[in-house]
């Protein structure tokens, strides 16, 4: 039985990433985060482009169904409008 400060540390099992071989905590894919990100396309099926229309005169944004809304740049409402126009998210 261990004594001293090492006895307080939890023992963790490590595995090697199946692609690059670095030591990682076990996970279902058996790969490290870097390798997983480089081999998996999480945006598959989600459009990477969308068009929004803004009136040059009054600065309102087209919200669909003939409605135009005054939205501040970087606002939650404008982000919501942007995300609503991306196909594949809903």
Tab-separated table of C-alpha atoms in Angstrom, residues 14-25 30-35:
chain	number	residue	atom	x	y	z
A	14	UNK	CA	-3.912	6.062	-20.414
A	15	UNK	CA	-4.003	4.719	-23.955
A	16	UNK	CA	-2.106	5.706	-27.073
A	17	UNK	CA	-3.875	7.625	-29.826
A	18	UNK	CA	-4.457	5.177	-32.673
A	19	UNK	CA	-3.237	7.739	-35.229
A	20	UNK	CA	-0.337	9.667	-33.719
A	21	UNK	CA	0.577	7.587	-30.659
A	22	UNK	CA	0.488	10.230	-27.924
A	23	UNK	CA	-0.764	9.238	-24.488
A	24	UNK	CA	-4.427	10.186	-23.912
A	25	UNK	CA	-7.290	9.372	-21.582
A	30	UNK	CA	-9.389	6.048	-29.346
A	31	UNK	CA	-7.937	9.213	-30.860
A	32	UNK	CA	-6.645	12.473	-29.456
A	33	UNK	CA	-8.581	15.712	-29.994
A	34	UNK	CA	-6.134	16.962	-32.632
A	35	UNK	CA	-6.361	13.808	-34.757
